[in-house]
mmCIF file of C-alpha atoms and ligand atoms in Angstrom:
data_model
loop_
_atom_site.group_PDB
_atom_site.id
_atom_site.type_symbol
_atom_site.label_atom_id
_atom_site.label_comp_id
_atom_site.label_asym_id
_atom_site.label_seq_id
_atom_site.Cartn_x
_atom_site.Cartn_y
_atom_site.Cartn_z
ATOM 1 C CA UNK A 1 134.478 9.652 90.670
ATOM 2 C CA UNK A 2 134.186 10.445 87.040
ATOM 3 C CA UNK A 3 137.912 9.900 85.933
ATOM 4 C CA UNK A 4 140.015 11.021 82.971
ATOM 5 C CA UNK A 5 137.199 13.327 81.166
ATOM 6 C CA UNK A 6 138.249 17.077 79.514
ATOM 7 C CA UNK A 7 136.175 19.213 81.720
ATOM 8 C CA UNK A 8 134.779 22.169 80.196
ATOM 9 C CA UNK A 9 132.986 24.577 83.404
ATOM 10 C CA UNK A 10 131.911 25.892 80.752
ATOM 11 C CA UNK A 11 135.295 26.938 80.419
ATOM 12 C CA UNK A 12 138.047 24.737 79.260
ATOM 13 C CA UNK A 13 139.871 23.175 82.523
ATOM 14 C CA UNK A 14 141.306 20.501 80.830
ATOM 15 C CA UNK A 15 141.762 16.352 81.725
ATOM 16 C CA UNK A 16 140.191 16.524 85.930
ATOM 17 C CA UNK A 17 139.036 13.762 88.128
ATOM 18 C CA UNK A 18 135.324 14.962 89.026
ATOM 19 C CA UNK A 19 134.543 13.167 92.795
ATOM 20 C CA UNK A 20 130.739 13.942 93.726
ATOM 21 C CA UNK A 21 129.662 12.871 97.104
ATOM 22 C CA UNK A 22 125.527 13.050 97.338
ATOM 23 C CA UNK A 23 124.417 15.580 95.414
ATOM 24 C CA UNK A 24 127.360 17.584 94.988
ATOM 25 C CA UNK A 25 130.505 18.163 93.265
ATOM 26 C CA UNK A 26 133.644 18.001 96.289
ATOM 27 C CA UNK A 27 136.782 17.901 94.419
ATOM 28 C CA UNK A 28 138.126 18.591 91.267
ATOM 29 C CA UNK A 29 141.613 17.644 90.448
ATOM 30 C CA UNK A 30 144.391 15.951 87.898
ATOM 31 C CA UNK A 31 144.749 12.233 89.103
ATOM 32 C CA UNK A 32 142.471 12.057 92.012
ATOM 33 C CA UNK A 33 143.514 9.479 94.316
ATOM 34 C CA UNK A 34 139.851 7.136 95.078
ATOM 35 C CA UNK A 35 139.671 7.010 99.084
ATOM 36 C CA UNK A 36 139.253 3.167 98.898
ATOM 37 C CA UNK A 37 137.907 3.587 102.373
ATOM 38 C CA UNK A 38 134.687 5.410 101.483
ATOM 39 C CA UNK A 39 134.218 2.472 98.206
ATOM 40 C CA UNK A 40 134.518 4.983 95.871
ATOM 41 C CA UNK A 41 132.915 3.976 92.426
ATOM 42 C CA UNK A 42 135.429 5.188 89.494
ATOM 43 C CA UNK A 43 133.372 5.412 85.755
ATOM 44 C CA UNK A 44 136.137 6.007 83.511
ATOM 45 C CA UNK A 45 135.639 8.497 80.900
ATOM 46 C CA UNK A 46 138.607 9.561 79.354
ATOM 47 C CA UNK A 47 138.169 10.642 75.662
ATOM 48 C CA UNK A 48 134.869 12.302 76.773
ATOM 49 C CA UNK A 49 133.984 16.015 77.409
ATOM 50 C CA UNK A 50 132.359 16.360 80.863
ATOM 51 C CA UNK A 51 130.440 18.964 81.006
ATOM 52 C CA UNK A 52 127.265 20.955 83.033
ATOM 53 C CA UNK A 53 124.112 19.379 82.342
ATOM 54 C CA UNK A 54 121.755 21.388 79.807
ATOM 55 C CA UNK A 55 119.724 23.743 81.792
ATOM 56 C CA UNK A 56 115.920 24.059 79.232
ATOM 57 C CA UNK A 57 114.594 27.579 80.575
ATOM 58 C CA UNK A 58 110.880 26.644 78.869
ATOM 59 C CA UNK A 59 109.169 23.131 78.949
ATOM 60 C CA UNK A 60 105.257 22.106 78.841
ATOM 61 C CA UNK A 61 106.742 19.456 81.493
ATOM 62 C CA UNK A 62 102.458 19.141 81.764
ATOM 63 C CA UNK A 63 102.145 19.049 78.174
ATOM 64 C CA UNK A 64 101.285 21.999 75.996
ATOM 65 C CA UNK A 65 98.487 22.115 73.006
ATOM 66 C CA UNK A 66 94.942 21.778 72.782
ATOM 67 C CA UNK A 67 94.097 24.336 70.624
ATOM 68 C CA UNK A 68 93.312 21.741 67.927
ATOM 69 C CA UNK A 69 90.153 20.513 70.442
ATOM 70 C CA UNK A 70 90.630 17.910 73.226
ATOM 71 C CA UNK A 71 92.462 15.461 71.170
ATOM 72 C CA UNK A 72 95.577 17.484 70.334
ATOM 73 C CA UNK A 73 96.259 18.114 74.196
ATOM 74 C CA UNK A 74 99.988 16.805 74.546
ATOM 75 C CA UNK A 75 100.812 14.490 77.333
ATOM 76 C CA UNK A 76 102.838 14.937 80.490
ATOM 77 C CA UNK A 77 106.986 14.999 79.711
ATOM 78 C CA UNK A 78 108.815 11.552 81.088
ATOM 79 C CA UNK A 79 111.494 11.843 83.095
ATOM 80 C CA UNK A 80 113.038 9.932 80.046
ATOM 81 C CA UNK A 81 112.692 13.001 77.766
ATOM 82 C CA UNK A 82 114.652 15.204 79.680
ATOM 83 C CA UNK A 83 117.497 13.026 81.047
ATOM 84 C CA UNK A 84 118.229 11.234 77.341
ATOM 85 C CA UNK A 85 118.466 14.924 75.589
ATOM 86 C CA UNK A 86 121.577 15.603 78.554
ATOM 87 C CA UNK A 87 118.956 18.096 80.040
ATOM 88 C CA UNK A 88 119.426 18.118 84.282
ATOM 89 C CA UNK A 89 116.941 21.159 85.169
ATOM 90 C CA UNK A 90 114.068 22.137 83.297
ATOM 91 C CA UNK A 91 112.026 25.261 84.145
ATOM 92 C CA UNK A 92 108.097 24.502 83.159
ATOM 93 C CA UNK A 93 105.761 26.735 81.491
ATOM 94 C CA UNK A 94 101.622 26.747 80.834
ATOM 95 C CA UNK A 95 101.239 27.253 77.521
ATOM 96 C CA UNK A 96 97.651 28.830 75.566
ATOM 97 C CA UNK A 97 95.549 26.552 77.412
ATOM 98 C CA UNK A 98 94.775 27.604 80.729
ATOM 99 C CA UNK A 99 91.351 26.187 81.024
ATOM 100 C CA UNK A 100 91.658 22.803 81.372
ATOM 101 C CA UNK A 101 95.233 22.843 82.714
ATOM 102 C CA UNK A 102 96.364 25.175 86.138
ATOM 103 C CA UNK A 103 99.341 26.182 88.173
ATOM 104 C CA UNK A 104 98.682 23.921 90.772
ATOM 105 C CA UNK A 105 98.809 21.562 88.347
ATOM 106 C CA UNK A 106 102.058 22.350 86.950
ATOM 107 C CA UNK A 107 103.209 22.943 90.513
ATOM 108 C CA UNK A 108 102.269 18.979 91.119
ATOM 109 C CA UNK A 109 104.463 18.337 88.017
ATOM 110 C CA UNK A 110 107.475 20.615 88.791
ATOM 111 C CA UNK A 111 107.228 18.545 92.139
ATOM 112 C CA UNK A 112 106.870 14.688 90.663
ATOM 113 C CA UNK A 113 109.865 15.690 88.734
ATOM 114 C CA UNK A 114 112.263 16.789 91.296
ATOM 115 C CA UNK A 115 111.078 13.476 93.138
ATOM 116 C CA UNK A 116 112.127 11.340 90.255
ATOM 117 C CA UNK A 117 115.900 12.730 90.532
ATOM 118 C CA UNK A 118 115.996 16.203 87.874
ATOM 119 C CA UNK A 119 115.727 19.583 88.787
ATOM 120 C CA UNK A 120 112.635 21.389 88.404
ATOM 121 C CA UNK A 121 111.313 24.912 88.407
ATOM 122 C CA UNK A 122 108.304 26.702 86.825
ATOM 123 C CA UNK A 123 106.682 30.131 86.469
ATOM 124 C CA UNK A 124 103.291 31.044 87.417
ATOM 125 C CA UNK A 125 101.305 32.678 85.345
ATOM 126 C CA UNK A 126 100.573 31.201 81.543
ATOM 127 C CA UNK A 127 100.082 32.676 78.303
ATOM 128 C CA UNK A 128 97.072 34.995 79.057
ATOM 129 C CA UNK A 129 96.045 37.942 81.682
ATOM 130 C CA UNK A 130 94.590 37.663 85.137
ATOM 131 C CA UNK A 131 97.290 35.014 85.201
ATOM 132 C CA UNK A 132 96.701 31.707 86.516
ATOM 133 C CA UNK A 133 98.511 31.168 89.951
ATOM 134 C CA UNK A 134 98.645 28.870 92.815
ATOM 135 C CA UNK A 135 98.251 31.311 95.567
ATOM 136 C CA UNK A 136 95.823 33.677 93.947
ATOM 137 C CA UNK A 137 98.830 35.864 93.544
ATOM 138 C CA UNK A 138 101.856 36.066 91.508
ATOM 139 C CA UNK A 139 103.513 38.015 94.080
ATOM 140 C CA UNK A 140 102.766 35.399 96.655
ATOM 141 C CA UNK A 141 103.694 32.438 94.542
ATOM 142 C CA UNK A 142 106.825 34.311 93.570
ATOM 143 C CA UNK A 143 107.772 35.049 97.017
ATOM 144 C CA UNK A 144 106.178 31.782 99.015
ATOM 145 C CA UNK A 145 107.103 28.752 96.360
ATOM 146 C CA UNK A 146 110.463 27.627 96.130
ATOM 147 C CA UNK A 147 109.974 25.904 92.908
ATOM 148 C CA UNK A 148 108.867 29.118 91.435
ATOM 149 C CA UNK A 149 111.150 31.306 89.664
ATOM 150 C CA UNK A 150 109.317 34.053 87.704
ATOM 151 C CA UNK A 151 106.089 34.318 86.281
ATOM 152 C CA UNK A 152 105.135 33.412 82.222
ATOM 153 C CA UNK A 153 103.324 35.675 80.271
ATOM 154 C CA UNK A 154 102.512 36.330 76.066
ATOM 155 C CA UNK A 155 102.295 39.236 73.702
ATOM 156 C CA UNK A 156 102.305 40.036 70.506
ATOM 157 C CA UNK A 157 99.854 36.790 69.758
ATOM 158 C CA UNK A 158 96.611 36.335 68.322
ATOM 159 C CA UNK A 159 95.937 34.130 71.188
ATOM 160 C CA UNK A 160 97.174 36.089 73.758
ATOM 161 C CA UNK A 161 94.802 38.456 76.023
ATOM 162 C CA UNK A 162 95.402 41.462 74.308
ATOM 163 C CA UNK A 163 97.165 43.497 78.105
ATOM 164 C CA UNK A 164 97.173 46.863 78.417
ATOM 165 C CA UNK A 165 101.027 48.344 79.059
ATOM 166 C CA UNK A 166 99.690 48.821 82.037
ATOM 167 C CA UNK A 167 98.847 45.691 83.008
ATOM 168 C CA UNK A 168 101.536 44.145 81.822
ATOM 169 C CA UNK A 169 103.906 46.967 83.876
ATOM 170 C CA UNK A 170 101.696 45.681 87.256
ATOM 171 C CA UNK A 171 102.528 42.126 86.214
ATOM 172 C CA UNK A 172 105.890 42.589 86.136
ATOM 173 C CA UNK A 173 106.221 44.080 89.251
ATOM 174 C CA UNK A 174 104.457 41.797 91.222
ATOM 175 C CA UNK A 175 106.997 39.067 89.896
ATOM 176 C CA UNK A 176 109.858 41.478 90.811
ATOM 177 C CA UNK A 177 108.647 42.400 93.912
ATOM 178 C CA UNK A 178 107.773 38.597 95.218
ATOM 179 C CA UNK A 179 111.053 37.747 93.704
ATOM 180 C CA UNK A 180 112.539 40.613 96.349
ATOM 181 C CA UNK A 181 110.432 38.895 99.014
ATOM 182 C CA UNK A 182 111.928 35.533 98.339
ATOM 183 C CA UNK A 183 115.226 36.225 97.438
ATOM 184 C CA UNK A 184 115.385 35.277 93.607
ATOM 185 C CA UNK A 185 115.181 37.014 90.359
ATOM 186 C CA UNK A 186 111.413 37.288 89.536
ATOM 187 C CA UNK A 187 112.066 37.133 86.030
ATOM 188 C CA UNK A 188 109.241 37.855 83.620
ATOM 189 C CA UNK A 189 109.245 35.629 80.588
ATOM 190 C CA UNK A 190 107.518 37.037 77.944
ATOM 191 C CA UNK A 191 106.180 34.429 75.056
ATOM 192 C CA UNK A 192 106.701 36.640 71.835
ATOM 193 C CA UNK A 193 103.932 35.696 69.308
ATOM 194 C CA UNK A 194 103.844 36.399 65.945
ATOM 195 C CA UNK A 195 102.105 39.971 65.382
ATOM 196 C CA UNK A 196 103.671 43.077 64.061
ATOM 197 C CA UNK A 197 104.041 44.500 67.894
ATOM 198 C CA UNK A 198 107.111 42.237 68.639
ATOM 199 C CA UNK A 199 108.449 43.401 71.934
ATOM 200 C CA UNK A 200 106.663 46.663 71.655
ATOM 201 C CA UNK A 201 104.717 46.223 74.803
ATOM 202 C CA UNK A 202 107.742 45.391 76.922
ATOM 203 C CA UNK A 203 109.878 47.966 75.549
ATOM 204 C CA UNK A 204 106.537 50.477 76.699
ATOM 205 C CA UNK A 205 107.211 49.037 80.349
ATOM 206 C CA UNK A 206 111.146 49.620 80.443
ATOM 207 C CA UNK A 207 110.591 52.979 79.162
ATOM 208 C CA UNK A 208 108.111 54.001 81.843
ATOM 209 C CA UNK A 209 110.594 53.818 84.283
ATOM 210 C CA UNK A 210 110.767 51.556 87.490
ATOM 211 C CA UNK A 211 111.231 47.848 85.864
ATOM 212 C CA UNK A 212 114.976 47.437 85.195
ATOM 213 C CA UNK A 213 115.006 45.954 81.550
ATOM 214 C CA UNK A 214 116.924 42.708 83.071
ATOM 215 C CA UNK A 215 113.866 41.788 84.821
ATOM 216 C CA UNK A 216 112.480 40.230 81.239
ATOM 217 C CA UNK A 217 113.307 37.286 79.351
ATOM 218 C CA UNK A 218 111.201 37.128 75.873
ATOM 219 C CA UNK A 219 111.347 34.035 74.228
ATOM 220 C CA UNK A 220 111.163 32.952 70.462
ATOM 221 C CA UNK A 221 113.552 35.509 69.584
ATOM 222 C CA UNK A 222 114.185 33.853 67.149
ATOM 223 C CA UNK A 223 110.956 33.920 65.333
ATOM 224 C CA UNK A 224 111.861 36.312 62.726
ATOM 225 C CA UNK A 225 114.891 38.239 61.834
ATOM 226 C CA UNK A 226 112.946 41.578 62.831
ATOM 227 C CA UNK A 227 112.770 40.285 66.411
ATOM 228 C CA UNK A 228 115.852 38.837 66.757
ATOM 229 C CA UNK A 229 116.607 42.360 65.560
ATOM 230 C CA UNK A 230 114.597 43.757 68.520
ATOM 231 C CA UNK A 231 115.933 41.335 70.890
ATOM 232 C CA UNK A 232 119.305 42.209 70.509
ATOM 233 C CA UNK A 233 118.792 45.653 70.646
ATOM 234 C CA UNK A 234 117.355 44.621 74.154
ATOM 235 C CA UNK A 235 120.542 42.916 75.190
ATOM 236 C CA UNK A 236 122.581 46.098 74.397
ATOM 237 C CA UNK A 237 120.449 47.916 76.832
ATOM 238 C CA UNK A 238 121.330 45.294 79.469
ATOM 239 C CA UNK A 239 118.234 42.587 78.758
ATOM 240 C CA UNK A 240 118.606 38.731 78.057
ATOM 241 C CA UNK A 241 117.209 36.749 75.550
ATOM 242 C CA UNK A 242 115.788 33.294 75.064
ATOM 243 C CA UNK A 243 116.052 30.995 71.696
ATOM 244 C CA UNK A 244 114.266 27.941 70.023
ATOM 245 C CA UNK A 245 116.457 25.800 68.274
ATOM 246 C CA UNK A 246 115.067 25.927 64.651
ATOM 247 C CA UNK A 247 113.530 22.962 62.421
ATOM 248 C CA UNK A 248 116.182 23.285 60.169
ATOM 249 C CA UNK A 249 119.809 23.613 61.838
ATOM 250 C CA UNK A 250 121.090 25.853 59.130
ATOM 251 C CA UNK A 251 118.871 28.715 60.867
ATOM 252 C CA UNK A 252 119.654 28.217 63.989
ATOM 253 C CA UNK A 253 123.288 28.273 63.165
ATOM 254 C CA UNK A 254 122.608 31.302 61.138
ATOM 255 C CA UNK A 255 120.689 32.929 63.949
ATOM 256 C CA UNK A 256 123.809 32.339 66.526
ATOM 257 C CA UNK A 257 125.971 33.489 64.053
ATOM 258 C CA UNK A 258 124.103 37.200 63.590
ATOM 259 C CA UNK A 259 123.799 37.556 67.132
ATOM 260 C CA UNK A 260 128.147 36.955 66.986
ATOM 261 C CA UNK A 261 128.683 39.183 64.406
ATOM 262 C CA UNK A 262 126.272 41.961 65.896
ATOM 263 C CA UNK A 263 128.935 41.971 68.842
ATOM 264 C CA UNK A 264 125.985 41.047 71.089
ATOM 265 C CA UNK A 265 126.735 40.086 75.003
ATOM 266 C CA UNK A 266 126.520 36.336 74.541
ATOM 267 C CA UNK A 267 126.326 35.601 78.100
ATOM 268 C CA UNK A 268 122.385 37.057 78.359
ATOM 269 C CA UNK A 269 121.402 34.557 75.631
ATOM 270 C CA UNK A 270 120.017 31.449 76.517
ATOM 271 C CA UNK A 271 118.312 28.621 74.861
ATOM 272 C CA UNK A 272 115.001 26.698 75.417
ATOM 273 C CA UNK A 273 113.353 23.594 73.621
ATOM 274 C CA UNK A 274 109.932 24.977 73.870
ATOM 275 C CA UNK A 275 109.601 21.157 74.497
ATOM 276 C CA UNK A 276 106.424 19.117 74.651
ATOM 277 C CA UNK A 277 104.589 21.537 73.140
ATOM 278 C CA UNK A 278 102.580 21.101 69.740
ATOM 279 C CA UNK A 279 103.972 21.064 66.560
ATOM 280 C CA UNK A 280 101.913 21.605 63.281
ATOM 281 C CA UNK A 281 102.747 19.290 60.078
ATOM 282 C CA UNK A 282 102.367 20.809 57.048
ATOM 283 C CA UNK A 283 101.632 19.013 53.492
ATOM 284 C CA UNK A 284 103.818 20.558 50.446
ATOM 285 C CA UNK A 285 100.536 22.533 49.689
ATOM 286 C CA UNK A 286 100.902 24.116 53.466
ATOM 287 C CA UNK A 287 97.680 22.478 54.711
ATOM 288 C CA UNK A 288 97.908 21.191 58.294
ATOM 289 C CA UNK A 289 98.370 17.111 57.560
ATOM 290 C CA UNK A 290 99.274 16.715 61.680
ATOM 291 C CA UNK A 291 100.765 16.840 64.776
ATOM 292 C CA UNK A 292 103.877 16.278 66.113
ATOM 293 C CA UNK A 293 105.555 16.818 69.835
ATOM 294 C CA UNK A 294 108.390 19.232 70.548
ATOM 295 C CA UNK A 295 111.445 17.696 71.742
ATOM 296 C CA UNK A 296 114.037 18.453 74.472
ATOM 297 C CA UNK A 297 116.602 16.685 72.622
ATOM 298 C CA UNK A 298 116.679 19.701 69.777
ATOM 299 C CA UNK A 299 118.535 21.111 72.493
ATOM 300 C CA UNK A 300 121.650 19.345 72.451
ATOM 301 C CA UNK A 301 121.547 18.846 68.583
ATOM 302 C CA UNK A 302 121.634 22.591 68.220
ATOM 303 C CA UNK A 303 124.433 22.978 70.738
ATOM 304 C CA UNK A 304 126.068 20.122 68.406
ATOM 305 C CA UNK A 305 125.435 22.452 65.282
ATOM 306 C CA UNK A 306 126.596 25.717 66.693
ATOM 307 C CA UNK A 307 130.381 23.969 67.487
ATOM 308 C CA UNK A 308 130.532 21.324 64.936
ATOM 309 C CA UNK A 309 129.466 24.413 62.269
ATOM 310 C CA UNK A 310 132.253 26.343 63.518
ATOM 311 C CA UNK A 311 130.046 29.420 64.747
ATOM 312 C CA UNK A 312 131.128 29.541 68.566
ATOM 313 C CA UNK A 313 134.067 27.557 70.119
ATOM 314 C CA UNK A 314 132.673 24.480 72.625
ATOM 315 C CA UNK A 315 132.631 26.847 75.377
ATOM 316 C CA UNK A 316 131.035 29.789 74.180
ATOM 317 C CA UNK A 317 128.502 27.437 72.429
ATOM 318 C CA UNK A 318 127.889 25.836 76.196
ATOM 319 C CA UNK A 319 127.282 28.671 78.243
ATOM 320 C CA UNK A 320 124.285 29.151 75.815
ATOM 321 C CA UNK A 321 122.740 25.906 77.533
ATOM 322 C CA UNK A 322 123.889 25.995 80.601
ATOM 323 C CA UNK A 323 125.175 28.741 82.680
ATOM 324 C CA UNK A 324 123.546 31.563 81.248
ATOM 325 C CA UNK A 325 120.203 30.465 82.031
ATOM 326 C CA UNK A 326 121.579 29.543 85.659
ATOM 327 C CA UNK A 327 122.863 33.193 85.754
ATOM 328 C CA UNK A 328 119.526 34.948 84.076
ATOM 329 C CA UNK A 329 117.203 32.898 86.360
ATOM 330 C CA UNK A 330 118.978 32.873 89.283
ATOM 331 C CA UNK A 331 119.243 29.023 90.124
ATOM 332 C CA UNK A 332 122.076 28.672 92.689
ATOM 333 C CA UNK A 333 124.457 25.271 92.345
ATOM 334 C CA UNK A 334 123.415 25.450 88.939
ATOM 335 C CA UNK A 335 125.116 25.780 85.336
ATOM 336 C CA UNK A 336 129.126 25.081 86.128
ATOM 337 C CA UNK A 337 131.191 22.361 87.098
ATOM 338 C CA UNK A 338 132.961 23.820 90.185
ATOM 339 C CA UNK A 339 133.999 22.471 93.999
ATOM 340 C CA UNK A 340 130.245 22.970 95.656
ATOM 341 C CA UNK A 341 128.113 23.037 92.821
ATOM 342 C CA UNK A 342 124.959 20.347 92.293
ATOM 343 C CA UNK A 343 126.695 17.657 90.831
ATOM 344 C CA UNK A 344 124.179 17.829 87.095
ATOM 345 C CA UNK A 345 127.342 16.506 84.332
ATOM 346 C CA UNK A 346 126.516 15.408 80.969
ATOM 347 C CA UNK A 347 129.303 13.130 79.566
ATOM 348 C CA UNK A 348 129.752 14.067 76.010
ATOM 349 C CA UNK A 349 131.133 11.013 73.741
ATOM 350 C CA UNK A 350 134.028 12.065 70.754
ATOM 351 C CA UNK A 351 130.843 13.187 68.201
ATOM 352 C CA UNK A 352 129.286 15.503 70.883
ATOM 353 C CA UNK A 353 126.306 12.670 71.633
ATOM 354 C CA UNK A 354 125.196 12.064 75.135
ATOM 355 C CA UNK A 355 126.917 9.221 76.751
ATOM 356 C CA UNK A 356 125.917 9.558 80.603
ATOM 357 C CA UNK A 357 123.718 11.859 82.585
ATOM 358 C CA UNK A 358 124.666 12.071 86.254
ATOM 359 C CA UNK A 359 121.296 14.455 87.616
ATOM 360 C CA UNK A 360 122.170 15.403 91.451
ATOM 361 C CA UNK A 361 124.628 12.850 91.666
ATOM 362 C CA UNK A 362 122.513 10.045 90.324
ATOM 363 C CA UNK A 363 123.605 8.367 86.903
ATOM 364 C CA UNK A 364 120.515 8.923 84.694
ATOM 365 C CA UNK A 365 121.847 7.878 81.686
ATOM 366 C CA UNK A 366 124.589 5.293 80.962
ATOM 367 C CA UNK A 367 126.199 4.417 76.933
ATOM 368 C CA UNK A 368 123.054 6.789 75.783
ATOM 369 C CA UNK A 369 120.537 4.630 77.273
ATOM 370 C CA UNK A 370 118.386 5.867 79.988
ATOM 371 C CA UNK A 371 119.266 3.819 83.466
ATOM 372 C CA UNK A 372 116.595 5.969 85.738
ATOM 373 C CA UNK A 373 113.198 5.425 84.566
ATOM 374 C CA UNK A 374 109.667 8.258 85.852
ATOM 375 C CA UNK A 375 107.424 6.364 88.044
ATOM 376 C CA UNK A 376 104.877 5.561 85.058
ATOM 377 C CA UNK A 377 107.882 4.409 82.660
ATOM 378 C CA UNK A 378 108.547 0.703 81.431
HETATM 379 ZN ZN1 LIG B 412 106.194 27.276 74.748
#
């Protein structure tokens, strides 16, 4: 029983008793009375926020990279780096490299993961066209793997595969039809590079007719104001969008704050740590000086920024991390604190920090430090 804790669902319930039994979440109440009989175990966390663990819609849980030569290949996440940053369900990606690194492989991952207490999903598919599946087929793996939610793609990038509309429309609706076949969403997430075309090619596909424009989520929308422009011209038209948090917190607060003012649906924005990817260093003369690993954790500090900056209220700011991408994915038991959901909480000390992780049930993470350590952890 987690006692005494404000519970936000996301939305504000106020001071609840949280009792989880196994995996799930069985009552929620004011002053829960412990049934001695079953030797309840009562953490006491009153002057906390309990909350949904953070949901990360776009991980390299294999490790992203490589296109700085073998060496700059990142290694495999740690259970560690997702339960510490108050994240309970990661969906992994491929990134660029799809040579040396497969879906099988990720599939392996999304698996290990899920066996060392998180949740796990992935796409199929990676950054480049014929994707890169387990089954041969993205409408197979859509339809046949349960850990498989969608399938990845890129555009817009220099080191994308340059897809016709065409093949991009066929991509799609293999994903959407496998997702009919196996009862989830199919979502196509599209990695938005760089290049003047922004979400050109996607915006081709929704206007030829057949793929509803819900069945995409493009991430790094926040890139550049012109497609975060673009992007929230797609959620008008009843599309979702996915966010980095930024290097510098300013932007990211300044980026949550235009899609707010532009009267935006805030419920088809999610966020994503694009973590354990690459990141380029650059010297004060912009020359590449090294490498450096994306974090989950910048996914909590933004959610820290957004309410401690004033730009949403704590539960507005929260559905941005957690339900949305439950809703826009369709993962079921996932993204509220409710009677019958998985029981994924993130206890929340006074300054917004992570004090306690429960994953499934399981305490993860106890006073900040991790209690749960991945198979190949000290
Ligand atoms: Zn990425």
């Amino acid at each position: 029983m987690i006692r005494g804790g404000e519970v936000y669902a996301p939305e504000h319930v106020g001071a609840r008793d949280v009792l989880i039994a196994g995996e799930r979440i069985v009552q929620i109440k004011e002053d829960l009375e412990a049934p001695r009989s079953l030797g309840v175990q009562v953490v006491d966390v009153s002057g906390c926020r309990v909350v949904p663990g953070l949901i990360d819609p776009h991980v390299h849980v294999l490790g992203g990279g490589g296109e700085g030569g073998p060496a700059t290949r990142v290694p495999p996440i740690s259970l560690t780096d997702i339960t510490l940053a108050g994240v309970t369900t990661v969906v992994g990606v491929l990134g660029t490299d799809n040579v040396t690194r497969s879906a099988m492989a990720l599939l392996a991952k999304t698996k290990g993961l899920r066996l060392e207490g998180v949740t796990a999903y992935m796409y199929t598919g990676s950054f480049h066209y014929p994707p890169s599946t387990v089954t041969g087929s993205v409408k197979r793996d859509v339809a046949l793997i349960d850990e498989v939610v969608g399938v990845k793609t890129a555009v817009s990038d220099h080191r994308d595969s340059q897809m016709t509309v065409q093949e991009l429309a066929r991509l799609s609706s293999d994903a959407r039809f496998g997702g009919m076949l196996g009862g989830k969403t199919g979502i196509v997430h599209v990695h938005l590079g760089g290049c003047p075309g922004g979400l050109g090619p996607v915006n081709d596909v929704i206007r030829r007719g057949g793929i509803p424009v819900s069945q995409f989520l493009p991430t790094h929308v926040n890139r550049s104001p012109e497609l975060l422009e673009q992007g929230m011209d797609l959620v008008r038209r009843g599309g979702a969008i996915d966010l980095n948090p930024c290097e510098d917190e300013g932007d990211t607060i300044s980026d949550v704050a235009t899609l707010r003012d532009g009267g935006v649906d805030l419920t088809r924005v999610t966020f994503s740590s694009d973590g354990n990817g690459t990141l380029c260093r650059f010297g004060e003369e912009g020359e590449l000086v090294g490498y450096g690993v994306g974090k989950v954790s910048t996914l909590v500090e933004a959610f820290r920024a957004i309410v401690e900056s004033g730009t949403l209220p704590l539960t507005d700011a929260l559905r941005l991390f957690t339900g949305n991408a439950a809703e826009v994915l369709g993962l079921p038991g996932k993204g509220q604190i409710g009677e019958g959901m998985d029981a994924d909480i993130l206890v929340l000390d006074g300054d917004l920090k992570v004090d306690k992780v429960f994953a499934l049930g399981r305490l993860m993470v106890d006073g900040g430090r991790a209690v749960a350590k991945g198979t190949f952890e000290p």
